[in-house]
């Protein structure tokens, strides 16, 4: 099914089709390799009878819409207080070492994007690392080389 | 540890009940027909009798909230139940475990609540980071549909996309309407003009999940649990420097000592307890001296803090309280929606002054300035987010004044690089890159 057709289906879930803008952006992003290009935004706008500028104003408000290309795997380390107390900083540094990039950037081969992120709602299982939005619990710096190896192999 | 009554997590035996047959076999979906056979007002009366108060942070009586929703005869618009599953308060991770372990109890509660406010439409707003939780709910809902349990009520699970402010109920409604998640001015309250300007009840996941056992056991019976100001049980999220972090369902009124030591196993690595944040990062810090405070609404207010979302963060003596302030303030600065100036500018300013103190560049005047900036945030914002930053930081300065003073007197951090939060990064700039690719659209 094309994105445009799927978006039409989303519209019917809500009393007001404007409500479909978030799931539509999410869908378009997933179809576009994980980020919202200007074309992807235009497609959402066209499907919902909105302007691209409106859709961009929504996309730029929320952290989980990416407006620049991201790596094929997205790694985000929670660095809020409880994860911080459990050693999140060391986890971030271990990823930086293993991936050869600093937090907030994408590797040159486009394989990985590394980021830090606010509380992921898993403080009791710190440190939380989200890999493509799937949470790994109780990650220690020592676990990082294994995780990166696994992701490179996958 | 004594056996505390499990109400929210009843019948799980520490695991999850994700098979609808298992849930039914254990007596699930018995409260729903019972509620549907009752007049909506009688369901509300049951909630009133239970004393249940909101688990999302504001502790508002659930029955009373529902009674504010006009009757369909009085206001001929659709009525909505909106469930707040945006759980993003640092230190809080209970709603997630509730959705994972008792999805049917939660969804049954949604349908009972919908009946109580005479609504045919339920929206569950779940934070975008909860991928597995979304899938579990989606599958559970499908299983209920297959059994015709929805009774004509539509239930839509709407996924957020990363914005703490969308946990604030009016920002959530804006977001659900397809707008930027920025709070509305109140009044009107959502009960009168909520989603699509129609009558709406907004409730937290734990509140709604508790509705099911309240109907099963009866409000009066539920009210016997807990203490007078705070009936029932609470799922406490315990995290930080404690031996056994995790979620624990306990009766309100249990002491912090029991929670942290008897249940949580005490402070990790034989360290000393320094500070406890009792209700998520938006609440005032307590110290080791407060360890016997009771975990209920009134007792925590009396102790100068709040039960908030019951996210208890334990902090041991390795942590620099200025660094704690920086990290917490960075969070609110990052999550400020930018609608009002005291919050947008104030949170940034607070972080900067704290950083100056931490770096040893601050003089006495900077500490005064910090307090004055907090004062200029407090009570002057559109929603409680700005206040939360000021309340938290002011409490750190108040309870750990000497430590702040030492930073200024020494001209450096007394922890000498050994604080447990040393170097902790604020979220990377990844999300702030909203640049050149989109110039064409903006132009
Ligand atoms: C900044 C901010 C964030 C909030 N985040 C949440 C949240 O994630 N989940 C929640 O249930 N309530 C949250 N609340 C409280 C809601 O506004 C609202 O009071 C609550 O959802 C009502 O449900 P209850 O009465 O069942 O507790 C937040 C409030 C503020 C001001
Ligand atoms: S207090 Fe902050 S988050 Fe709340 S409306 Fe104002 S700017 Fe937005
Ligand atoms: S602090 Fe990391 S999940 Fe909450």
Short mmCIF file of N, CA, C and O in Angstrom, two decimals, chain B residues 340-348 373 376-378 380-382 386:
data_model
loop_
_atom_site.label_atom_id
_atom_site.label_comp_id
_atom_site.label_asym_id
_atom_site.label_seq_id
_atom_site.Cartn_x
_atom_site.Cartn_y
_atom_site.Cartn_z
N UNK B 340 5.49 30.50 26.89
CA UNK B 340 5.58 31.69 27.77
C UNK B 340 7.03 31.99 28.16
O UNK B 340 7.84 31.09 28.36
N UNK B 341 7.29 33.27 28.31
CA UNK B 341 8.67 33.74 28.47
C UNK B 341 9.34 33.32 29.78
O UNK B 341 10.49 32.90 29.75
N UNK B 342 8.66 33.41 30.93
CA UNK B 342 9.38 33.04 32.16
C UNK B 342 9.93 31.62 32.10
O UNK B 342 11.03 31.35 32.60
N UNK B 343 9.20 30.72 31.46
CA UNK B 343 9.65 29.33 31.35
C UNK B 343 10.72 29.20 30.27
O UNK B 343 11.79 28.64 30.51
N UNK B 344 10.45 29.73 29.10
CA UNK B 344 11.38 29.58 27.98
C UNK B 344 12.74 30.16 28.30
O UNK B 344 13.78 29.54 28.11
N UNK B 345 12.75 31.39 28.83
CA UNK B 345 14.00 32.07 29.12
C UNK B 345 14.54 31.68 30.50
O UNK B 345 15.73 31.47 30.69
N UNK B 346 13.60 31.56 31.46
CA UNK B 346 14.01 31.29 32.84
C UNK B 346 14.73 29.97 33.01
O UNK B 346 15.76 29.88 33.68
N UNK B 347 14.21 28.90 32.38
CA UNK B 347 14.83 27.59 32.56
C UNK B 347 16.26 27.60 31.99
O UNK B 347 17.16 27.00 32.57
N UNK B 348 16.45 28.29 30.89
CA UNK B 348 17.78 28.39 30.29
C UNK B 348 18.73 29.15 31.22
O UNK B 348 19.88 28.75 31.44
N UNK B 373 15.88 34.44 39.89
CA UNK B 373 15.33 33.95 38.62
C UNK B 373 14.25 32.90 38.89
O UNK B 373 13.18 32.92 38.30
N UNK B 376 11.19 34.47 39.81
CA UNK B 376 10.49 35.13 38.70
C UNK B 376 9.85 34.11 37.74
O UNK B 376 9.13 34.49 36.83
N UNK B 377 10.15 32.83 37.94
CA UNK B 377 9.46 31.79 37.17
C UNK B 377 8.20 31.35 37.92
O UNK B 377 7.13 31.23 37.35
N UNK B 378 8.38 31.16 39.24
CA UNK B 378 7.33 30.57 40.07
C UNK B 378 6.00 31.32 39.97
O UNK B 378 5.93 32.52 40.21
N UNK B 380 4.36 32.21 37.51
CA UNK B 380 4.19 33.17 36.41
C UNK B 380 4.13 32.49 35.05
O UNK B 380 4.25 33.14 34.01
N UNK B 381 3.94 31.17 35.07
CA UNK B 381 3.93 30.44 33.81
C UNK B 381 2.51 29.95 33.50
O UNK B 381 1.68 29.85 34.38
N UNK B 382 2.33 29.63 32.26
CA UNK B 382 1.02 29.17 31.81
C UNK B 382 0.70 27.77 32.33
O UNK B 382 -0.44 27.44 32.62
N UNK B 386 7.29 25.15 33.91
CA UNK B 386 8.29 26.14 34.33
C UNK B 386 8.48 26.11 35.84
O UNK B 386 9.61 26.08 36.34
#
